[in-house]
Short mmCIF file of C-alpha atoms in Angstrom, two decimals:
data_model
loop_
_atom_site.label_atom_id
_atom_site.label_comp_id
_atom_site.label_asym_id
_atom_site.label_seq_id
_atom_site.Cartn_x
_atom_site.Cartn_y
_atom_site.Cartn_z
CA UNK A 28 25.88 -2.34 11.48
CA UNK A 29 29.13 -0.11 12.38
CA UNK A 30 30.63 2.08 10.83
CA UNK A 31 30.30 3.06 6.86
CA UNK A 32 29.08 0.53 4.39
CA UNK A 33 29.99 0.99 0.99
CA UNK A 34 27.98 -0.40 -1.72
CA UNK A 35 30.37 -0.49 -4.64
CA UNK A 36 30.65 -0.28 -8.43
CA UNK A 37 26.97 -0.52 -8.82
CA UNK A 38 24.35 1.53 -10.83
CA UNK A 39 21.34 3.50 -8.89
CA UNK A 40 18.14 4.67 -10.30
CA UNK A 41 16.79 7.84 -10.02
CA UNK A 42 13.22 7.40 -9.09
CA UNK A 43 12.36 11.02 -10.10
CA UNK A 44 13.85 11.70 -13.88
CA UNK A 45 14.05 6.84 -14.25
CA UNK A 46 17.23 8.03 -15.44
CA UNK A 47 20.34 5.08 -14.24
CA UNK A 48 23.91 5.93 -13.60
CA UNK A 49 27.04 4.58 -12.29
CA UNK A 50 27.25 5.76 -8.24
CA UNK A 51 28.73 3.75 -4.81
CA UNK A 52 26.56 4.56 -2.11
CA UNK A 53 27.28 4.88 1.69
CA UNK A 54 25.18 3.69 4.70
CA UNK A 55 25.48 5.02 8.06
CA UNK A 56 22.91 3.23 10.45
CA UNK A 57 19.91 3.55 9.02
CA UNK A 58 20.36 5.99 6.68
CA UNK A 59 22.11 7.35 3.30
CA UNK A 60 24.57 9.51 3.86
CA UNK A 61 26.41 9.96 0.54
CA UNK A 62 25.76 8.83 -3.21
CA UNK A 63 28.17 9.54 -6.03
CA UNK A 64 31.36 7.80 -7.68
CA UNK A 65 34.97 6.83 -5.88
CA UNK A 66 33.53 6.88 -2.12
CA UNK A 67 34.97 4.47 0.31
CA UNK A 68 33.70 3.00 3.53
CA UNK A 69 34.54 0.66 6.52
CA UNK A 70 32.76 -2.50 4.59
CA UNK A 71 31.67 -3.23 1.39
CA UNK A 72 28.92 -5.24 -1.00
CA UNK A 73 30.00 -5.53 -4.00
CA UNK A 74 27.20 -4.49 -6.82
CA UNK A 75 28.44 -4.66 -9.96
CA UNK A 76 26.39 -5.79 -12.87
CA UNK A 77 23.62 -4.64 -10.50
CA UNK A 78 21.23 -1.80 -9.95
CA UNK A 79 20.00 -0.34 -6.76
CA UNK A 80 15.90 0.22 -6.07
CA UNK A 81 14.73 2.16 -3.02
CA UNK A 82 12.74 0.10 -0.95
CA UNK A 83 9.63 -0.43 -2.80
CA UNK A 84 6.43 0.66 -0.87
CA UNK A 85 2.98 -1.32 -1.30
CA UNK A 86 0.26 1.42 -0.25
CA UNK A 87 -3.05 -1.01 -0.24
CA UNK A 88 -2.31 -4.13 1.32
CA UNK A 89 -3.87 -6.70 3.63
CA UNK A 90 -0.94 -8.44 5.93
CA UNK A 91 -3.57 -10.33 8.52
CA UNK A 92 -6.24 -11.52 6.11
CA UNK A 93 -4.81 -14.84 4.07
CA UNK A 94 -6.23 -16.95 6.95
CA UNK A 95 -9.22 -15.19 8.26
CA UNK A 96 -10.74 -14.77 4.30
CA UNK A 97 -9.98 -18.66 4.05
CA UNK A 98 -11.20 -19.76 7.19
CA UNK A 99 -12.69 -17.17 9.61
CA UNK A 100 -14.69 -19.77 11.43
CA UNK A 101 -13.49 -21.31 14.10
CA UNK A 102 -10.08 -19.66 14.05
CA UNK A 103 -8.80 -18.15 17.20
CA UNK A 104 -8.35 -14.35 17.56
CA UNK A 105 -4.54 -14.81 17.24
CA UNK A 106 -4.80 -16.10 14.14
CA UNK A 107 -5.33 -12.63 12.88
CA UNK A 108 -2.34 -11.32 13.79
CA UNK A 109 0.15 -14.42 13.78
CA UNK A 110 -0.79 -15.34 10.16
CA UNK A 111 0.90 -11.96 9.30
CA UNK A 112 4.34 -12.96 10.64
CA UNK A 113 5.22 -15.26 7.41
CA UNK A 114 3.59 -12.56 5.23
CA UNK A 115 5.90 -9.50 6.82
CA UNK A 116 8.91 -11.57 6.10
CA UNK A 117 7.86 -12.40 2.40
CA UNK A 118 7.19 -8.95 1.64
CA UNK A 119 10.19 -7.58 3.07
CA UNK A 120 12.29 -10.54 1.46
CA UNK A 121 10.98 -9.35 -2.03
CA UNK A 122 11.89 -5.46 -1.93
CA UNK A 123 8.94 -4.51 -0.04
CA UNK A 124 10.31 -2.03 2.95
CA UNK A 125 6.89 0.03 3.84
CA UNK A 126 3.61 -0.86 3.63
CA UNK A 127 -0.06 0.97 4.39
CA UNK A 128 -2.30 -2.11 5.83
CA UNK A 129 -5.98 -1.20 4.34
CA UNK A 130 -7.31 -2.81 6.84
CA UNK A 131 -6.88 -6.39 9.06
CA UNK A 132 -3.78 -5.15 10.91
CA UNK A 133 -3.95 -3.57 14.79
CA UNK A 134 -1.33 -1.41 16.85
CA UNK A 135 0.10 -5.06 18.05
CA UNK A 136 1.29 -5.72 14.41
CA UNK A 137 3.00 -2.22 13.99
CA UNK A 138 4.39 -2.60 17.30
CA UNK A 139 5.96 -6.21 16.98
CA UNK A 140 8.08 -5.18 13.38
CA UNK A 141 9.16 -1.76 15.81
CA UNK A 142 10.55 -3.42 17.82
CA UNK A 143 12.48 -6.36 15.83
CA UNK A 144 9.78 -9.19 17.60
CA UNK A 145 8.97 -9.67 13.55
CA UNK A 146 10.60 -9.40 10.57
CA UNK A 147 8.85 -7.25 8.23
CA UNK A 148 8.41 -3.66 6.71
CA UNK A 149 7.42 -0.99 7.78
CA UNK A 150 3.63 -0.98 8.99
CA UNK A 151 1.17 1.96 8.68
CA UNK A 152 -2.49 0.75 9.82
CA UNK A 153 -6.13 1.98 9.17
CA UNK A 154 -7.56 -1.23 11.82
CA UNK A 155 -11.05 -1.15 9.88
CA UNK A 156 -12.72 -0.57 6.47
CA UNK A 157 -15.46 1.85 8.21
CA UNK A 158 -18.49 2.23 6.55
CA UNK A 159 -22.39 3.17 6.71
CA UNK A 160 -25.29 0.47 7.42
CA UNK A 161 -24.54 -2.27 5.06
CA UNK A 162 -21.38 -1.16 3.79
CA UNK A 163 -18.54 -4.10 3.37
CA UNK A 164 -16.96 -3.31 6.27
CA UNK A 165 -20.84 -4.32 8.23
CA UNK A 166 -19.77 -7.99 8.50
CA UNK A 167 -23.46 -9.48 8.89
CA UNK A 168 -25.75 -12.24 7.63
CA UNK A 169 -29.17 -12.60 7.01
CA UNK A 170 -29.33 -15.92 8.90
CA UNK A 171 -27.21 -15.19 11.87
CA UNK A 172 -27.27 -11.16 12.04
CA UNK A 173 -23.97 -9.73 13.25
CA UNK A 174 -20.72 -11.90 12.40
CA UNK A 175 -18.18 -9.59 12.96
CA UNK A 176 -14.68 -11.98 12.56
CA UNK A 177 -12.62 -8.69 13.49
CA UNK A 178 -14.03 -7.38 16.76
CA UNK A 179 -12.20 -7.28 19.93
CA UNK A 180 -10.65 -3.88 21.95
CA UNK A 181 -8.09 -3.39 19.01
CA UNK A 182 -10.05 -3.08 16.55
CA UNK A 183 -13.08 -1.02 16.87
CA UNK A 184 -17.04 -0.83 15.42
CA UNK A 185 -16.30 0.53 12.23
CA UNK A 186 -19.91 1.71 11.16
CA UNK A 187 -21.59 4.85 11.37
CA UNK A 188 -24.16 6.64 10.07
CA UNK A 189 -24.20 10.63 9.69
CA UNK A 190 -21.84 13.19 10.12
CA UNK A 191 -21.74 13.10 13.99
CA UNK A 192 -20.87 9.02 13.53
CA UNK A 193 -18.21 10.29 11.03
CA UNK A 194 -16.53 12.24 13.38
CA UNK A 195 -16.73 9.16 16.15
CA UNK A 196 -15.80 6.52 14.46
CA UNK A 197 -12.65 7.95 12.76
CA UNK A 198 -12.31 9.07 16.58
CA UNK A 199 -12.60 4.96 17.65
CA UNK A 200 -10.29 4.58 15.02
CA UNK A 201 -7.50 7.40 16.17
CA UNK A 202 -7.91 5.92 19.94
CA UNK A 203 -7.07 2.26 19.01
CA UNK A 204 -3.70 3.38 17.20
CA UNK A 205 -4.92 3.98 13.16
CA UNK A 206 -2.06 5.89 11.28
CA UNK A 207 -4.82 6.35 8.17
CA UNK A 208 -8.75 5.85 8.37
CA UNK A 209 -10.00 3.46 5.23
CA UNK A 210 -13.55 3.59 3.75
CA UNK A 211 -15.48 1.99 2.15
CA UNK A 212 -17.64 4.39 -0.38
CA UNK A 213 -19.34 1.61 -2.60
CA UNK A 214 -19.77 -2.24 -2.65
CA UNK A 215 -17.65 -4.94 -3.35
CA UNK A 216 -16.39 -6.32 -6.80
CA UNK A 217 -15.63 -9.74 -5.54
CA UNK A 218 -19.16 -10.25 -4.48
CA UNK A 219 -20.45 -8.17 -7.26
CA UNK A 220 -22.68 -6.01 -5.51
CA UNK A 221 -23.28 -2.23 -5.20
CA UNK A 222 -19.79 -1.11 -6.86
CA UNK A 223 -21.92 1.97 -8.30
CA UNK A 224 -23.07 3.38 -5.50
CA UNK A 225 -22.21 5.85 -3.39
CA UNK A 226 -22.67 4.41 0.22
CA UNK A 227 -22.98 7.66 2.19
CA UNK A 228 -23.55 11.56 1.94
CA UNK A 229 -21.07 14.21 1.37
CA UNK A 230 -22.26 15.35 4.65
CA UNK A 231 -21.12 12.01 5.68
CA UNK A 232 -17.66 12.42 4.10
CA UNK A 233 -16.70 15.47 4.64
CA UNK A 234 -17.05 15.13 8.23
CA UNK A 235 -15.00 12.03 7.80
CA UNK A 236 -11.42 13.64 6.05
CA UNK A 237 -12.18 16.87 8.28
CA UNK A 238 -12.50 15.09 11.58
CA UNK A 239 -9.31 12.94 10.42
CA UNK A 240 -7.36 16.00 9.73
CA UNK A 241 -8.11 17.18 12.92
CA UNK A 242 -6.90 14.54 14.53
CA UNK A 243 -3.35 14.74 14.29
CA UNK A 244 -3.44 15.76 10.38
CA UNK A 245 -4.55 11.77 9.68
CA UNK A 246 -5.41 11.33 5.78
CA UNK A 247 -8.20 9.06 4.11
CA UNK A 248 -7.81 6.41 1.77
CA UNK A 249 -11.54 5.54 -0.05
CA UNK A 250 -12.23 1.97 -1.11
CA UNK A 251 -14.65 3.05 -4.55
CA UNK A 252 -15.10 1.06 -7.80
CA UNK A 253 -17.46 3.47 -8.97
CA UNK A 254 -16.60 7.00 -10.53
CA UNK A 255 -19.34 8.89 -8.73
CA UNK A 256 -18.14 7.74 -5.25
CA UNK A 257 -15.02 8.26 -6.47
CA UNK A 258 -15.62 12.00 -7.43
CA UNK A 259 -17.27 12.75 -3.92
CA UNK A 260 -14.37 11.35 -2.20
CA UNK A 261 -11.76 13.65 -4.26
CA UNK A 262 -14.10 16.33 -4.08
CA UNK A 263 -14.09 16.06 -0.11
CA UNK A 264 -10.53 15.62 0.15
CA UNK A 265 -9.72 12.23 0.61
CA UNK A 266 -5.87 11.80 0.08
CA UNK A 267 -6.37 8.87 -2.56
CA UNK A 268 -8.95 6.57 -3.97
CA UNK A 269 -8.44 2.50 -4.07
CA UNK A 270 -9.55 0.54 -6.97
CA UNK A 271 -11.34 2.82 -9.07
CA UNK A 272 -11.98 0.25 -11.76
CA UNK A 273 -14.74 2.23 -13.29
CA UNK A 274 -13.26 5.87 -13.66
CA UNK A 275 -14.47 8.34 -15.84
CA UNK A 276 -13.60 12.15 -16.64
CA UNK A 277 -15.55 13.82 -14.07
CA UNK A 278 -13.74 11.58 -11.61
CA UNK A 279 -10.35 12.03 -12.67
CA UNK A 280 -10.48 15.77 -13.20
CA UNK A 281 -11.95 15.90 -9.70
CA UNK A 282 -9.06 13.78 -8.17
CA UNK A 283 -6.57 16.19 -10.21
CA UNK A 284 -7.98 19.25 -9.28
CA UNK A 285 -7.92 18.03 -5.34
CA UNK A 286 -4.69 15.94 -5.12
CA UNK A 287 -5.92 13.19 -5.06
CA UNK A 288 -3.78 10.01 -5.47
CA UNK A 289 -5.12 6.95 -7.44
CA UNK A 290 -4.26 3.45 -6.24
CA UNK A 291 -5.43 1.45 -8.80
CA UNK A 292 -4.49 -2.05 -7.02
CA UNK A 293 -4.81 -3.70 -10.66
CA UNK A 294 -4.26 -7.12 -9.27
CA UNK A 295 -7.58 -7.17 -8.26
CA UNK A 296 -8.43 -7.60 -12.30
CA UNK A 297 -5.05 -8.05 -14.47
CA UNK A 298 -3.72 -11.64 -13.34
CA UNK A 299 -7.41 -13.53 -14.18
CA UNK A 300 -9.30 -11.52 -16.30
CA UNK A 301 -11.86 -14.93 -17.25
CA UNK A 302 -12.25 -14.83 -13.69
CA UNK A 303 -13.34 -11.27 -13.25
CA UNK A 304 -16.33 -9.43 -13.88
CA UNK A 305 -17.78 -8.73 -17.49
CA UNK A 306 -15.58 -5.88 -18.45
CA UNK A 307 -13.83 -4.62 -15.30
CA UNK A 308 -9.93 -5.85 -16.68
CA UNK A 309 -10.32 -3.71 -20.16
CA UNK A 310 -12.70 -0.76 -17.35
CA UNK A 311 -9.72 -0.79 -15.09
CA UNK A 312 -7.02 -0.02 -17.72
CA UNK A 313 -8.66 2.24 -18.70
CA UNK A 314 -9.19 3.96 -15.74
CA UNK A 315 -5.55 4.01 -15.66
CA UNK A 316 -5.23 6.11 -18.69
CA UNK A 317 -7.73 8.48 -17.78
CA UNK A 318 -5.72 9.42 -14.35
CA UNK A 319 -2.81 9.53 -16.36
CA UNK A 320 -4.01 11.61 -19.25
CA UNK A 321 -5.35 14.10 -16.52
CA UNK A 322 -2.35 14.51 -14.16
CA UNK A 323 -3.54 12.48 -11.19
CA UNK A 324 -0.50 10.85 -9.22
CA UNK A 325 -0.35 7.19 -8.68
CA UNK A 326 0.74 5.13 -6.30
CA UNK A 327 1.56 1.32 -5.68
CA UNK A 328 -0.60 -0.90 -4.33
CA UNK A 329 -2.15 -4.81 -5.03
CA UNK A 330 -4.81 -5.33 -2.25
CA UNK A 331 -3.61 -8.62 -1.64
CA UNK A 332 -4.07 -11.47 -0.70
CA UNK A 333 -6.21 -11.23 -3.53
CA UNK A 334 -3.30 -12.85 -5.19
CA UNK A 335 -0.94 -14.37 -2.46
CA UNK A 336 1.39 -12.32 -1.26
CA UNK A 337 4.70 -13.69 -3.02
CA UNK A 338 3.10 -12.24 -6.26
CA UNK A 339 3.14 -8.51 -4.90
CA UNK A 340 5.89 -7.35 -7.57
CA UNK A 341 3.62 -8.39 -10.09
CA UNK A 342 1.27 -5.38 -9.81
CA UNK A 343 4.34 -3.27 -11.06
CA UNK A 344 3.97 -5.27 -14.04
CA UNK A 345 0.42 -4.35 -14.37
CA UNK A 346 0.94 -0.85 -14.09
CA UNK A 347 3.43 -0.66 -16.42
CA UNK A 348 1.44 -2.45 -19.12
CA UNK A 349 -1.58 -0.23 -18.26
CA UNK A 350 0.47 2.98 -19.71
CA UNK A 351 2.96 3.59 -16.64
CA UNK A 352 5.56 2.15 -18.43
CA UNK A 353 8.58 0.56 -16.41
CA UNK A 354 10.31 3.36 -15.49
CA UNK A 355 6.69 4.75 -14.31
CA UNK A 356 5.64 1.55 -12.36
CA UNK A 357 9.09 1.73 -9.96
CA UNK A 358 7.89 5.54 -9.27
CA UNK A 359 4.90 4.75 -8.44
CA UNK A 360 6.00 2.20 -5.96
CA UNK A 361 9.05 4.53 -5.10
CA UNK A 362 8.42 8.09 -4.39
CA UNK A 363 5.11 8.31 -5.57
CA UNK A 364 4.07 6.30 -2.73
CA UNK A 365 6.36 8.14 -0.45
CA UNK A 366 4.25 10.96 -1.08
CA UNK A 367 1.17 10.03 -0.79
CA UNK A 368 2.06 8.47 2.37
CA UNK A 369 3.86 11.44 3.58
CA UNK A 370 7.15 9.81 4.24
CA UNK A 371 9.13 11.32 1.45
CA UNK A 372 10.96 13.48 3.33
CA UNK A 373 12.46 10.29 4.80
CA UNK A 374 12.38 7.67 1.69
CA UNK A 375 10.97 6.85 -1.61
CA UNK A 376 14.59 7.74 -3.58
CA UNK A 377 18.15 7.23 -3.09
CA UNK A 378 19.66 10.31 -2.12
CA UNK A 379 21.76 11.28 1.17
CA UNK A 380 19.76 11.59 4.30
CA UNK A 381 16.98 9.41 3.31
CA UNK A 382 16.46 6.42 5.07
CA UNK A 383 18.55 3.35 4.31
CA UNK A 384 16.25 0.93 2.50
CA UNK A 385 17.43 -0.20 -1.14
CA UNK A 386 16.92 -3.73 -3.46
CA UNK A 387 19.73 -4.92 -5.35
CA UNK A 388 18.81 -6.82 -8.89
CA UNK A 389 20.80 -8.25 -10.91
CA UNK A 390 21.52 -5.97 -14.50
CA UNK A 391 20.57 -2.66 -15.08
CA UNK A 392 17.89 -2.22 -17.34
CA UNK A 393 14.22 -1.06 -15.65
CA UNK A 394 12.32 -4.19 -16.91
CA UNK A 395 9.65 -5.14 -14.40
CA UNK A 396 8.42 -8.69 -15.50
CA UNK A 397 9.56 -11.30 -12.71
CA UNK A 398 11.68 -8.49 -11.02
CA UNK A 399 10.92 -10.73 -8.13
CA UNK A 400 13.42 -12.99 -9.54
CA UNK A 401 16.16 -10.53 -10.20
CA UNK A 402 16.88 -9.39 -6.41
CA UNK A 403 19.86 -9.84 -5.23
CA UNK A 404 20.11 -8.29 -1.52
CA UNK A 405 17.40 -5.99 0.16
CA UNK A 406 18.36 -3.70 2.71
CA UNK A 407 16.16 -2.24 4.96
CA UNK A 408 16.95 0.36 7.82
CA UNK A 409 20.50 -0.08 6.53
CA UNK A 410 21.04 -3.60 6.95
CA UNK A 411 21.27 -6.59 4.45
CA UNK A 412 17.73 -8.54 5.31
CA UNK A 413 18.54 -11.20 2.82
CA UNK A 414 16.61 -12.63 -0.40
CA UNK A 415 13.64 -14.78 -1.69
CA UNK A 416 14.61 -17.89 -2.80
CA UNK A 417 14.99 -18.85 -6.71
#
């Protein structure tokens, strides 16, 4: 783009307050550079009847997975990354303008969408889910031993054991490109196994978030259904906890206390509740509530492709029903997750200086069932990237 672009006669939220008003904005390459009524610029998109989003942020998902979790046998090792290509253009299509990868996507994948090769958002990585000795992230079988589907120079061995193998593996991780290091501090909910425990020491994990800080002031993002993990993590300083479908008030006054954000990914429970486990859809609401009641911040995020990706606007619906509220559920996928990624000095609101990524639905009201339906133009970077089709 050249010059000013003018979107006109439309209404913007503010992320911050969910109050709406009547504003044009102005883009300037890829940024804002003025919000507020009567401004004029060298083209223009007409808004009106329309509200303007900032780019909506998705802090847990899994952009290289929807073939390997299918079919991991067999497939070549450029599957992995390839199957991501349709996925970064879907999500970006729908609103979606950052993402944090939780694990699935290497420094190839970043690099490809920085340098327009791709389509897509913007990509933070954590390569691997690292873990202890028979954590979820030890891909092995008790017929074949090691099957490790991910393994290859970009993406490194991501167990350990003690605090020495904390410090080494998040240093693996730093060395093959990671922007966050992901754990795994209990089992698995799919496979219904171990989502209780708490798969390593605080020993373990505070060597972990301190030897990430270290390392160029990287944060930690902690896969745990169960509270106790859950409360270790916060308690260690882990910048935010994924899942935590069985919360309870020891955990969530922990998280508060330490910052911690919750990323409640309630796809994972909300869309198929005869499908899920005894208990965890009406546990995971209300594991919602308790963060809320205590203060904890929350932050956007559907670990798909739980669900396929196309559905990824539907999480805001789940958060909103879970006690968020509508005007809640856009924060938390706004500037909430701006935050907790530490990007929101440069996005997460609409304001002048921030960077230039915006959705455009049709009316003005906050409602977030089928949103996904409602976008009218995305912008991303500052330029128009188009729509899904209706």
């Amino acid at each position: 783009m050249t010059g000013r672009l003018l979107l006109h006669s439309g209404s913007v939220l503010d992320v911050a307050s969910g109050d709406v008003r009547a504003a044009d904005v102005v883009l300037a390459d890829d940024r804002i550079v003025d919000v507020g009524p009567g401004l004029d610029g060298d083209e223009e998109v007409d808004c009106s009847g329309g509200l303007l989003l900032p780019g909506l942020i998705d802090c847990h998902t899994h952009v290289c997975l929807t073939q390997m979790l299918s079919d991991a046998d067999g497939l070549p090792r450029s599957t992995r990354p390839l199957s991501a290509v349709p996925v970064l253009r879907t999500l970006l299509s729908l609103g979606v303008t950052t993402i944090r990868d939780a694990w699935g996507a290497d420094a190839g994948v970043r690099l490809a969408v920085e340098r327009g090769w791709i389509e897509g958002p913007e990509v933070l990585i954590s390569l691997r889910q690292v873990c202890t000795t028979g954590g979820i992230g030890d891909l092995w079988a008790a017929d074949l031993g090691p099957v490790d589907y991910f393994g290859d120079p970009s993406m490194p061995d991501p167990v350990f054991n003690g605090a020495d193998g904390a410090r080494a593996v998040v240093r693996r991780m730093v060395r093959a490109g990671a922007d966050w290091i992901k754990l795994t501090a209990t089992g698995s909910l799919a496979l219904g196994t171990g989502v209780h425990d708490v798969q390593l020491t605080v020993d373990e994990m505070t060597a972990l978030v301190d030897e990430a800080r270290r390392q160029g002031d990287r944060r930690v993002m902690v896969h745990a259904h169960g509270a106790r993990a859950a409360e270790v993590a916060a308690r260690a300083g882990a910048a935010s906890i994924e899942h935590g479908t069985y919360l309870d008030e020891a955990a969530v006054e922990a998280m508060a206390a330490a910052g911690t954000f919750y990323v409640p990914t309630l796809s994972t429970t909300q869309p198929d509740p005869e499908h899920a486990p005894d208990g965890a859809p009406e546990a995971h609401r209300k594991s919602v509530r308790l963060a809320l009641d205590a203060g904890v911040p929350i932050a956007m995020g559907t670990d798909n492709p739980v669900r396929p990706h196309t559905e990824v606007l539907r999480e805001l619906e789940h958060l909103a029903a879970a006690g968020l509220g509508d005007a809640g559920a856009l924060r938390a996928a706004t500037i909430d997750a701006a935050r907790l990624l530490g990007l929101s000095d440069d996005r997460g609101e609409i304001c002048a200086g921030k960077r230039a990524d915006l959705v455009l639905i049709d009316g003005t009201d906050l409602g977030c069932t089928s949103l996904e339906s409602r976008i009218r133009t995305v912008f991303h970077n500052g330029r128009a990237v188009g729509c899904p089709s209706r």
